[in-house]
Amino acid sequence: MLTSDLFSLPTLGYVAITLAFILMVKSLVKPTYPSNIPPFPARPYPILGHLPYVMKGQRISEYLKALAQLGGRPKDVSMLTRTSVSNNICSIIVGKRFDYQDPFLIAFIESFQKQAKAGENFSPVVIWPWLRHIPGNFLNSKTLNREIHAVIEQFCDKFIEQVTKNEDDMPECFISQYWKEMNKMKAQGKSTTLNVENLRWSLYQLFFAGTDTTSTTIMWYMYFMLRHPHIQKKVYHELSEVVGVERAPDLQDKAKLNYFWATVMETQRLASILPQSVPHLCIADVTIQGYTIPAETVVLPNLDAVMLDENTWEEPQKFRPERFLDDTGALIKPDSFMPFSVGRRMCLGEALANTELFLYISALIQRFELQPSVEGQPPEVSFVEGVICPPGRFEVRFIERAASETA
Ligand code: HEM
């Protein structure tokens, strides 16, 4: 077993109580998560890809409007950003959008934050669920169990019931697509993993995975732009050259903004928001580069070790978007860039996340100059440890470009 000082206490706790294999270098991460091994189970969400979902510009403009209403006053916008991004996944999975202030949505987002905190998702209780039967609140097990079940019962069950109550007239969303497919399989007498219990848990996973990941990346982007104002200027310059200032960036612009993408990729590399990805279970004995991983071993890919590796990246701790550009200014994507992990079970939401990152961040920088709460004092280097790692709390002043340019 390999180990690293990058690992958090909860992970080390995990490793101490179960057989675990930590992958520390790309040459191990890549072959351990191959893309073409037949016995791997198919993804449980085949239906998601068929949804004719397009991100609507209107959603971003609501977010920008809320930022503009701050009138340039400093504000920690992490909750506003989470709510806005969460609304995108909500409209895909349950066919509904919420108001930014809606206490129903905010309660779940706060619950996800608690669940993502260090010590909870990697808790022994997740590995050995029977631990929750020990009297008292052993290792926070009862709290964690309560938080997860509240989301399942109050969100997933509620919307499954609402969406499917009239099967002939269901709104278009993940639930209705899943429901139709499940009934079709049943009617054809085919064996399937599509059932109500899997639907409940799939909704939970999608809601959770689609809320905190993208919004955390957007918050890191703001953080890096505050620390590197000259880079922010260059991004704005490219946007104004390619898109102009008269219209909002749209998906046709996506492939034309190389410097913009280099800053997004550098944010994802350096922030490495899921440093230990998610645990996988090895289903058969396997030997990789001389290491034997027995069946039933938990495998933890240390994405941090790959994306911050000194042998691959020059000055890996520095924010340098140019590392993703070649001499002609074309975008390059090195093998070691893997914020969405690799292999057959890599992030299911990569395409959605990239679309969201593009639409939110490009519109943000086009409209506002991001400034620290106190001029000349960017946020300190800090992050919150957990399964998903956001930056420490900081405030931003969103100065309308038109106003800052005429001032
Ligand atoms: C910048 C944003 C995101 C990042 C960095 C990210 C990263 C990751 C990573 C590292 C994994 C683990 C892959 C593995 O097991 O090896 C993962 C899994 C997953 N992600 Fe994302 N993710 C992001 C956004 C999203 C979004 C928006 C969704 C919503 C659809 C999503 C849904 C999922 C799901 C369902 C899985 C489990 C896939 C499976 O087990 O087959 N992710 N993600």
Tab-separated table of C-alpha atoms and ligand atoms in Angstrom:
chain	number	residue	atom	x	y	z
A	1	MET	CA	0.000	0.000	0.000
A	2	LEU	CA	1.232	3.460	-0.839
A	3	THR	CA	0.558	6.462	1.329
A	4	SER	CA	0.921	10.235	1.122
A	5	ASP	CA	0.855	13.269	3.371
A	6	LEU	CA	-1.882	14.617	1.095
A	7	PHE	CA	-4.355	12.271	2.716
A	8	SER	CA	-6.880	13.487	5.169
A	9	LEU	CA	-7.526	11.896	8.537
A	10	PRO	CA	-10.837	10.348	7.447
A	11	THR	CA	-9.143	8.629	4.524
A	12	LEU	CA	-6.374	7.352	6.734
A	13	GLY	CA	-9.088	6.082	9.094
A	14	TYR	CA	-10.677	4.336	6.137
A	15	VAL	CA	-7.380	2.744	5.161
A	16	ALA	CA	-6.783	1.636	8.719
A	17	ILE	CA	-10.038	-0.287	8.985
A	18	THR	CA	-10.331	-1.848	5.566
A	19	LEU	CA	-8.051	-3.289	2.925
A	20	ALA	CA	-7.337	-0.316	0.700
A	21	PHE	CA	-5.040	0.436	-2.209
A	22	ILE	CA	-4.185	4.057	-2.885
A	23	LEU	CA	-3.148	4.959	-6.414
A	24	MET	CA	-0.536	7.676	-6.298
A	25	VAL	CA	0.695	8.091	-9.869
A	26	LYS	CA	-0.887	8.329	-13.290
A	27	SER	CA	0.798	5.137	-14.459
A	28	LEU	CA	-1.234	3.297	-11.801
A	29	VAL	CA	-4.475	5.296	-12.003
A	30	LYS	CA	-4.871	4.821	-15.769
A	31	PRO	CA	-4.460	1.031	-16.043
A	32	THR	CA	-6.405	0.410	-12.838
A	33	TYR	CA	-9.489	2.076	-14.320
A	34	PRO	CA	-9.504	0.590	-17.802
A	35	SER	CA	-12.155	1.639	-20.256
A	36	ASN	CA	-12.890	-1.678	-21.917
A	37	ILE	CA	-13.131	-4.457	-19.345
A	38	PRO	CA	-16.283	-6.468	-20.159
A	39	PRO	CA	-17.342	-7.653	-16.645
A	40	PHE	CA	-17.842	-4.075	-15.387
A	41	PRO	CA	-21.508	-3.388	-14.768
A	42	ALA	CA	-23.146	-0.910	-17.110
A	43	ARG	CA	-23.818	2.574	-15.805
A	44	PRO	CA	-27.035	2.767	-13.871
A	45	TYR	CA	-28.052	5.969	-15.697
A	46	PRO	CA	-28.292	5.090	-19.396
A	47	ILE	CA	-31.396	7.195	-19.739
A	48	LEU	CA	-29.800	10.472	-18.719
A	49	GLY	CA	-27.945	10.811	-21.996
A	50	HIS	CA	-31.181	10.689	-23.981
A	51	LEU	CA	-32.711	13.737	-22.382
A	52	PRO	CA	-32.990	16.587	-24.880
A	53	TYR	CA	-31.665	18.970	-22.257
A	54	VAL	CA	-30.098	22.266	-23.258
A	55	MET	CA	-28.840	24.833	-20.784
A	56	LYS	CA	-30.951	27.909	-21.225
A	57	GLY	CA	-29.264	31.316	-21.178
A	58	GLN	CA	-32.107	32.581	-19.003
A	59	ARG	CA	-30.745	30.532	-16.073
A	60	ILE	CA	-27.410	32.283	-16.180
A	61	SER	CA	-29.046	35.682	-16.515
A	62	GLU	CA	-31.005	35.091	-13.268
A	63	TYR	CA	-27.695	34.393	-11.533
A	64	LEU	CA	-26.020	37.456	-13.057
A	65	LYS	CA	-29.010	39.595	-12.063
A	66	ALA	CA	-28.682	38.450	-8.457
A	67	LEU	CA	-24.965	39.375	-8.535
A	68	ALA	CA	-25.699	42.765	-10.111
A	69	GLN	CA	-28.239	43.469	-7.354
A	70	LEU	CA	-25.387	43.367	-4.844
A	71	GLY	CA	-24.419	46.762	-6.269
A	72	GLY	CA	-20.680	46.091	-5.947
A	73	ARG	CA	-20.927	45.338	-2.201
A	74	PRO	CA	-18.669	42.486	-0.988
A	75	LYS	CA	-20.470	39.176	-0.570
A	76	ASP	CA	-19.764	35.502	-0.068
A	77	VAL	CA	-21.734	34.104	-3.017
A	78	SER	CA	-21.081	30.411	-2.425
A	79	MET	CA	-24.690	29.627	-1.424
A	80	LEU	CA	-26.141	31.682	-4.279
A	81	THR	CA	-23.856	29.837	-6.723
A	82	ARG	CA	-24.787	26.431	-5.279
A	83	THR	CA	-28.503	27.222	-5.518
A	84	SER	CA	-28.220	28.381	-9.097
A	85	VAL	CA	-26.200	25.343	-10.212
A	86	SER	CA	-28.382	22.968	-8.221
A	87	ASN	CA	-31.380	24.273	-10.125
A	88	ASN	CA	-29.849	22.955	-13.357
A	89	ILE	CA	-29.645	19.392	-12.089
A	90	CYS	CA	-33.089	19.728	-10.449
A	91	SER	CA	-34.683	20.680	-13.746
A	92	ILE	CA	-33.053	17.650	-15.409
A	93	ILE	CA	-33.936	15.095	-12.782
A	94	VAL	CA	-37.294	16.253	-11.415
A	95	GLY	CA	-38.379	18.791	-14.041
A	96	LYS	CA	-38.613	21.697	-11.583
A	97	ARG	CA	-36.699	24.886	-10.803
A	98	PHE	CA	-36.683	26.589	-7.411
A	99	ASP	CA	-36.426	30.177	-6.289
A	100	TYR	CA	-32.912	31.081	-5.030
A	101	GLN	CA	-34.341	31.736	-1.581
A	102	ASP	CA	-36.497	28.590	-1.477
A	103	PRO	CA	-35.953	27.102	2.005
A	104	PHE	CA	-36.869	23.620	0.668
A	105	LEU	CA	-33.898	23.608	-1.744
A	106	ILE	CA	-31.542	25.412	0.635
A	107	ALA	CA	-32.170	22.788	3.343
A	108	PHE	CA	-30.961	20.006	1.006
A	109	ILE	CA	-27.957	21.987	-0.176
A	110	GLU	CA	-26.955	22.568	3.452
A	111	SER	CA	-27.413	18.872	4.112
A	112	PHE	CA	-25.106	17.990	1.174
A	113	GLN	CA	-22.484	20.302	2.608
A	114	LYS	CA	-22.654	18.415	5.906
A	115	GLN	CA	-22.490	15.068	4.103
A	116	ALA	CA	-19.486	16.149	2.020
A	117	LYS	CA	-17.570	17.308	5.093
A	118	ALA	CA	-14.505	15.337	6.160
A	119	GLY	CA	-15.214	12.310	8.256
A	120	GLU	CA	-18.735	11.678	7.035
A	121	ASN	CA	-18.708	10.220	3.523
A	122	PHE	CA	-15.484	8.351	4.266
A	123	SER	CA	-16.795	7.299	7.636
A	124	PRO	CA	-16.545	3.633	8.717
A	125	VAL	CA	-20.352	3.724	8.866
A	126	VAL	CA	-20.481	3.960	5.089
A	127	ILE	CA	-18.336	0.815	4.845
A	128	TRP	CA	-20.072	-1.070	7.659
A	129	PRO	CA	-23.647	0.246	7.819
A	130	TRP	CA	-24.464	-2.037	10.784
A	131	LEU	CA	-22.343	0.301	12.971
A	132	ARG	CA	-25.329	2.638	13.083
A	133	HIS	CA	-27.125	0.122	15.320
A	134	ILE	CA	-24.601	0.775	18.114
A	135	PRO	CA	-26.400	2.820	20.796
A	136	GLY	CA	-25.788	6.568	20.786
A	137	ASN	CA	-24.557	8.545	17.811
A	138	PHE	CA	-21.431	6.408	17.231
A	139	LEU	CA	-19.059	8.157	14.758
A	140	ASN	CA	-21.907	10.513	13.814
A	141	SER	CA	-23.612	7.513	12.215
A	142	LYS	CA	-27.159	8.458	13.183
A	143	THR	CA	-26.745	12.036	11.958
A	144	LEU	CA	-25.319	10.889	8.607
A	145	ASN	CA	-28.041	8.293	8.175
A	146	ARG	CA	-30.728	10.864	9.030
A	147	GLU	CA	-29.322	13.440	6.569
A	148	ILE	CA	-29.188	10.945	3.691
A	149	HIS	CA	-32.664	9.559	4.361
A	150	ALA	CA	-34.152	13.038	4.665
A	151	VAL	CA	-33.004	13.751	1.086
A	152	ILE	CA	-34.313	10.382	-0.128
A	153	GLU	CA	-37.713	10.699	1.550
A	154	GLN	CA	-38.394	14.430	1.342
A	155	PHE	CA	-36.907	15.082	-2.102
A	156	CYS	CA	-36.580	11.875	-4.141
A	157	ASP	CA	-39.790	10.173	-2.956
A	158	LYS	CA	-41.791	13.397	-3.141
A	159	PHE	CA	-40.849	14.032	-6.767
A	160	ILE	CA	-41.197	10.387	-7.853
A	161	GLU	CA	-44.758	10.527	-6.551
A	162	GLN	CA	-45.496	13.919	-8.121
A	163	VAL	CA	-44.034	13.143	-11.545
A	164	THR	CA	-45.575	9.684	-11.894
A	165	LYS	CA	-49.045	10.359	-10.482
A	166	ASN	CA	-50.468	10.687	-14.004
A	167	GLU	CA	-48.486	8.243	-16.111
A	168	ASP	CA	-50.107	9.475	-19.322
A	169	ASP	CA	-48.974	13.043	-18.838
A	170	MET	CA	-45.610	13.105	-17.085
A	171	PRO	CA	-43.325	16.175	-17.380
A	172	GLU	CA	-40.117	15.507	-19.296
A	173	CYS	CA	-37.328	14.738	-16.827
A	174	PHE	CA	-35.077	11.912	-15.609
A	175	ILE	CA	-37.854	10.412	-13.435
A	176	SER	CA	-40.367	10.182	-16.285
A	177	GLN	CA	-37.778	8.719	-18.704
A	178	TYR	CA	-36.681	6.167	-16.106
A	179	TRP	CA	-40.308	5.283	-15.310
A	180	LYS	CA	-41.205	4.704	-18.959
A	181	GLU	CA	-38.106	2.587	-19.577
A	182	MET	CA	-38.691	0.554	-16.398
A	183	ASN	CA	-42.298	-0.183	-17.403
A	184	LYS	CA	-41.239	-1.047	-20.952
A	185	MET	CA	-38.700	-3.579	-19.656
A	186	LYS	CA	-41.283	-5.058	-17.284
A	187	ALA	CA	-43.868	-5.324	-20.073
A	188	GLN	CA	-41.311	-7.118	-22.259
A	189	GLY	CA	-40.478	-9.464	-19.364
A	190	LYS	CA	-36.788	-8.467	-19.513
A	191	SER	CA	-34.500	-8.642	-16.501
A	192	THR	CA	-33.439	-5.139	-15.475
A	193	THR	CA	-31.848	-3.172	-12.645
A	194	LEU	CA	-34.384	-0.401	-13.240
A	195	ASN	CA	-36.650	-0.388	-10.193
A	196	VAL	CA	-38.073	2.157	-7.775
A	197	GLU	CA	-35.369	1.615	-5.152
A	198	ASN	CA	-32.601	2.239	-7.719
A	199	LEU	CA	-34.482	5.268	-9.004
A	200	ARG	CA	-34.562	6.783	-5.485
A	201	TRP	CA	-30.792	6.307	-5.041
A	202	SER	CA	-29.959	7.447	-8.570
A	203	LEU	CA	-31.852	10.670	-7.926
A	204	TYR	CA	-29.957	11.161	-4.679
A	205	GLN	CA	-26.581	10.591	-6.413
A	206	LEU	CA	-27.388	12.909	-9.299
A	207	PHE	CA	-28.754	15.653	-7.038
A	208	PHE	CA	-25.673	15.471	-4.787
A	209	ALA	CA	-23.062	15.061	-7.564
A	210	GLY	CA	-24.657	17.748	-9.734
A	211	THR	CA	-24.864	20.388	-7.000
A	212	ASP	CA	-21.599	20.834	-5.147
A	213	THR	CA	-19.018	19.880	-7.775
A	214	THR	CA	-19.646	22.506	-10.458
A	215	SER	CA	-20.471	25.280	-7.982
A	216	THR	CA	-17.292	24.540	-6.002
A	217	THR	CA	-15.272	24.807	-9.235
A	218	ILE	CA	-16.902	28.172	-10.031
A	219	MET	CA	-16.014	29.416	-6.531
A	220	TRP	CA	-12.387	28.302	-7.025
A	221	TYR	CA	-12.339	30.119	-10.363
A	222	MET	CA	-13.443	33.359	-8.672
A	223	TYR	CA	-10.823	32.803	-5.981
A	224	PHE	CA	-8.003	32.414	-8.540
A	225	MET	CA	-9.199	35.444	-10.525
A	226	LEU	CA	-9.056	37.567	-7.369
A	227	ARG	CA	-5.521	36.368	-6.728
A	228	HIS	CA	-4.433	36.890	-10.363
A	229	PRO	CA	-6.113	40.051	-11.693
A	230	HIS	CA	-3.821	40.195	-14.749
A	231	ILE	CA	-5.097	36.736	-15.787
A	232	GLN	CA	-8.682	37.890	-15.271
A	233	LYS	CA	-7.935	40.828	-17.613
A	234	LYS	CA	-6.599	38.458	-20.269
A	235	VAL	CA	-9.713	36.278	-20.056
A	236	TYR	CA	-11.918	39.354	-20.429
A	237	HIS	CA	-9.830	40.557	-23.347
A	238	GLU	CA	-10.238	37.224	-25.174
A	239	LEU	CA	-13.988	37.202	-24.469
A	240	SER	CA	-14.449	40.721	-25.785
A	241	GLU	CA	-12.444	39.877	-28.932
A	242	VAL	CA	-14.262	36.603	-29.673
A	243	VAL	CA	-17.768	37.233	-28.324
A	244	GLY	CA	-17.882	41.008	-28.002
A	245	VAL	CA	-19.892	42.768	-25.309
A	246	GLU	CA	-23.266	43.095	-27.019
A	247	ARG	CA	-24.439	39.505	-26.515
A	248	ALA	CA	-23.903	36.797	-23.899
A	249	PRO	CA	-21.460	33.976	-24.739
A	250	ASP	CA	-23.244	30.923	-26.137
A	251	LEU	CA	-22.321	27.342	-26.920
A	252	GLN	CA	-21.074	28.225	-30.430
A	253	ASP	CA	-18.275	30.248	-28.783
A	254	LYS	CA	-17.156	27.318	-26.634
A	255	ALA	CA	-14.444	26.031	-28.973
A	256	LYS	CA	-13.013	29.464	-29.799
A	257	LEU	CA	-11.849	30.531	-26.342
A	258	ASN	CA	-8.553	28.766	-25.762
A	259	TYR	CA	-7.188	31.041	-23.067
A	260	PHE	CA	-10.510	30.918	-21.232
A	261	TRP	CA	-10.420	27.091	-21.221
A	262	ALA	CA	-6.795	27.090	-20.133
A	263	THR	CA	-7.818	29.087	-17.028
A	264	VAL	CA	-10.734	26.738	-16.312
A	265	MET	CA	-8.501	23.664	-16.680
A	266	GLU	CA	-5.800	25.217	-14.504
A	267	THR	CA	-8.470	25.919	-11.872
A	268	GLN	CA	-9.616	22.294	-11.995
A	269	ARG	CA	-6.039	20.992	-11.811
A	270	LEU	CA	-4.846	23.161	-8.948
A	271	ALA	CA	-8.072	23.133	-6.925
A	272	SER	CA	-8.477	19.356	-7.447
A	273	ILE	CA	-11.895	19.460	-5.812
A	274	LEU	CA	-12.299	15.678	-5.434
A	275	PRO	CA	-8.736	14.891	-4.345
A	276	GLN	CA	-9.451	11.236	-3.659
A	277	SER	CA	-12.116	10.812	-6.334
A	278	VAL	CA	-14.610	8.257	-4.989
A	279	PRO	CA	-13.773	4.815	-3.583
A	280	HIS	CA	-14.089	1.794	-5.888
A	281	LEU	CA	-14.289	-1.882	-4.942
A	282	CYS	CA	-12.023	-4.321	-6.729
A	283	ILE	CA	-14.239	-7.206	-7.921
A	284	ALA	CA	-11.480	-9.727	-8.760
A	285	ASP	CA	-7.786	-10.282	-7.945
A	286	VAL	CA	-5.690	-8.184	-10.304
A	287	THR	CA	-1.969	-7.422	-10.704
A	288	ILE	CA	-0.946	-4.020	-11.991
A	289	GLN	CA	2.692	-3.074	-12.436
A	290	GLY	CA	3.785	-5.668	-9.897
A	291	TYR	CA	1.182	-4.708	-7.264
A	292	THR	CA	-1.448	-7.320	-6.534
A	293	ILE	CA	-4.838	-5.949	-5.564
A	294	PRO	CA	-6.958	-8.715	-4.036
A	295	ALA	CA	-10.692	-8.892	-4.672
A	296	GLU	CA	-12.802	-6.896	-2.174
A	297	THR	CA	-10.047	-4.261	-1.787
A	298	VAL	CA	-11.160	-0.632	-1.754
A	299	VAL	CA	-9.250	1.363	-4.384
A	300	LEU	CA	-8.745	5.087	-3.853
A	301	PRO	CA	-7.281	7.030	-6.784
A	302	ASN	CA	-5.323	9.997	-5.441
A	303	LEU	CA	-6.105	12.501	-8.201
A	304	ASP	CA	-4.164	15.154	-6.251
A	305	ALA	CA	-0.977	13.144	-6.589
A	306	VAL	CA	-1.483	12.999	-10.365
A	307	MET	CA	-2.551	16.592	-10.953
A	308	LEU	CA	0.077	18.092	-8.646
A	309	ASP	CA	2.918	15.743	-9.605
A	310	GLU	CA	6.236	17.602	-9.856
A	311	ASN	CA	7.511	15.135	-12.453
A	312	THR	CA	4.688	16.018	-14.827
A	313	TRP	CA	3.887	19.651	-14.152
A	314	GLU	CA	6.420	22.445	-13.893
A	315	GLU	CA	5.860	24.322	-10.626
A	316	PRO	CA	2.622	22.430	-9.971
A	317	GLN	CA	1.556	24.668	-7.062
A	318	LYS	CA	1.490	27.778	-9.278
A	319	PHE	CA	-1.587	28.977	-11.183
A	320	ARG	CA	-0.251	29.015	-14.743
A	321	PRO	CA	-2.955	28.602	-17.439
A	322	GLU	CA	-0.300	28.709	-20.186
A	323	ARG	CA	0.650	25.130	-19.355
A	324	PHE	CA	-2.506	24.102	-21.268
A	325	LEU	CA	-1.551	26.029	-24.419
A	326	ASP	CA	1.016	25.137	-27.068
A	327	ASP	CA	3.276	27.595	-28.914
A	328	THR	CA	0.527	28.445	-31.374
A	329	GLY	CA	-1.993	29.144	-28.598
A	330	ALA	CA	-3.911	25.899	-29.258
A	331	LEU	CA	-5.384	24.098	-26.259
A	332	ILE	CA	-3.648	20.926	-25.058
A	333	LYS	CA	-5.066	18.322	-22.715
A	334	PRO	CA	-2.280	16.323	-21.062
A	335	ASP	CA	-3.022	12.755	-19.959
A	336	SER	CA	-2.394	13.727	-16.363
A	337	PHE	CA	-5.260	16.204	-16.364
A	338	MET	CA	-8.041	14.100	-14.841
A	339	PRO	CA	-10.420	16.121	-12.621
A	340	PHE	CA	-13.276	13.858	-13.762
A	341	SER	CA	-11.194	10.702	-13.126
A	342	VAL	CA	-10.697	8.118	-15.914
A	343	GLY	CA	-12.053	4.827	-17.194
A	344	ARG	CA	-15.465	3.302	-17.495
A	345	ARG	CA	-16.842	4.875	-14.306
A	346	MET	CA	-15.389	8.345	-14.789
A	347	CYS	CA	-17.709	11.273	-14.038
A	348	LEU	CA	-21.055	10.844	-15.724
A	349	GLY	CA	-21.682	14.588	-15.608
A	350	GLU	CA	-18.503	15.763	-17.389
A	351	ALA	CA	-20.326	17.165	-20.432
A	352	LEU	CA	-22.951	18.890	-18.304
A	353	ALA	CA	-20.278	20.245	-15.933
A	354	ASN	CA	-18.208	21.631	-18.831
A	355	THR	CA	-21.270	23.302	-20.330
A	356	GLU	CA	-22.153	24.827	-16.975
A	357	LEU	CA	-18.589	25.962	-16.318
A	358	PHE	CA	-18.456	27.573	-19.735
A	359	LEU	CA	-21.793	29.388	-19.533
A	360	TYR	CA	-21.450	30.605	-15.947
A	361	ILE	CA	-17.824	31.666	-15.955
A	362	SER	CA	-17.715	33.278	-19.387
A	363	ALA	CA	-20.878	35.300	-18.664
A	364	LEU	CA	-19.522	36.259	-15.251
A	365	ILE	CA	-16.216	37.604	-16.536
A	366	GLN	CA	-17.842	39.264	-19.546
A	367	ARG	CA	-20.202	41.265	-17.337
A	368	PHE	CA	-18.265	41.873	-14.100
A	369	GLU	CA	-14.812	42.693	-12.953
A	370	LEU	CA	-14.214	40.528	-9.891
A	371	GLN	CA	-12.491	42.434	-7.101
A	372	PRO	CA	-11.538	41.388	-3.568
A	373	SER	CA	-13.626	42.692	-0.661
A	374	VAL	CA	-10.757	45.016	0.289
A	375	GLU	CA	-8.808	46.460	-2.615
A	376	GLY	CA	-5.381	44.886	-3.025
A	377	GLN	CA	-6.135	42.126	-0.485
A	378	PRO	CA	-7.068	38.907	-2.320
A	379	PRO	CA	-8.339	35.941	-0.273
A	380	GLU	CA	-5.791	33.935	1.697
A	381	VAL	CA	-4.844	30.462	0.479
A	382	SER	CA	-7.250	28.113	2.259
A	383	PHE	CA	-9.627	25.258	1.578
A	384	VAL	CA	-12.162	23.202	3.482
A	385	GLU	CA	-11.202	19.560	3.788
A	386	GLY	CA	-13.784	17.015	2.719
A	387	VAL	CA	-14.838	14.640	-0.021
A	388	ILE	CA	-15.407	17.757	-2.135
A	389	CYS	CA	-12.987	20.550	-1.183
A	390	PRO	CA	-14.244	24.141	-1.602
A	391	PRO	CA	-12.054	27.203	-0.981
A	392	GLY	CA	-12.236	28.797	2.482
A	393	ARG	CA	-14.913	31.503	2.843
A	394	PHE	CA	-14.197	34.714	0.916
A	395	GLU	CA	-16.126	37.715	-0.363
A	396	VAL	CA	-16.128	39.212	-3.847
A	397	ARG	CA	-17.180	42.599	-5.225
A	398	PHE	CA	-18.875	42.234	-8.610
A	399	ILE	CA	-18.256	45.491	-10.465
A	400	GLU	CA	-20.293	45.905	-13.657
A	401	ARG	CA	-17.773	46.276	-16.514
A	402	ALA	CA	-19.705	49.116	-18.102
A	403	ALA	CA	-19.582	51.034	-14.792
A	404	SER	CA	-15.902	50.263	-14.123
A	405	GLU	CA	-14.914	51.307	-17.638
A	406	THR	CA	-16.701	54.656	-17.556
A	407	ALA	CA	-15.504	55.447	-14.009
B	1	HEM	C1	-16.659	20.197	-12.220
B	1	HEM	C2	-17.578	19.333	-11.882
B	1	HEM	C3	-17.375	17.871	-11.603
B	1	HEM	C4	-16.253	17.166	-11.235
B	1	HEM	C5	-14.837	17.705	-11.011
B	1	HEM	C6	-16.649	15.779	-11.077
B	1	HEM	C7	-15.783	14.746	-10.746
B	1	HEM	C8	-16.165	13.435	-10.574
B	1	HEM	C9	-15.278	12.373	-10.186
B	1	HEM	C10	-13.779	12.521	-9.893
B	1	HEM	C11	-16.017	11.240	-10.117
B	1	HEM	C12	-15.528	9.849	-9.683
B	1	HEM	C13	-15.284	8.998	-10.907
B	1	HEM	C14	-14.755	7.641	-10.519
B	1	HEM	O1	-15.463	6.926	-9.810
B	1	HEM	O2	-13.639	7.299	-10.889
B	1	HEM	C15	-17.382	11.569	-10.468
B	1	HEM	C16	-18.430	10.661	-10.532
B	1	HEM	C17	-19.716	11.000	-10.842
B	1	HEM	N1	-20.189	12.242	-11.186
B	1	HEM	FE1	-19.088	13.939	-11.362
B	1	HEM	N2	-17.985	15.663	-11.337
B	1	HEM	C18	-18.475	16.911	-11.660
B	1	HEM	C19	-19.777	17.225	-12.015
B	1	HEM	C20	-20.817	16.345	-12.080
B	1	HEM	C21	-22.178	16.694	-12.470
B	1	HEM	C22	-22.660	18.089	-12.885
B	1	HEM	C23	-22.913	15.556	-12.386
B	1	HEM	C24	-24.376	15.442	-12.701
B	1	HEM	C25	-24.896	14.699	-13.599
B	1	HEM	C26	-22.021	14.486	-11.962
B	1	HEM	C27	-22.404	13.166	-11.764
B	1	HEM	C28	-21.546	12.150	-11.399
B	1	HEM	C29	-21.975	10.775	-11.202
B	1	HEM	C30	-23.399	10.241	-11.320
B	1	HEM	C31	-20.832	10.050	-10.857
B	1	HEM	C32	-20.737	8.541	-10.577
B	1	HEM	C33	-20.479	7.852	-11.921
B	1	HEM	C34	-20.457	6.334	-11.869
B	1	HEM	O3	-20.190	5.778	-10.800
B	1	HEM	O4	-20.684	5.690	-12.913
B	1	HEM	N3	-20.765	15.004	-11.791
B	1	HEM	N4	-17.442	12.914	-10.750
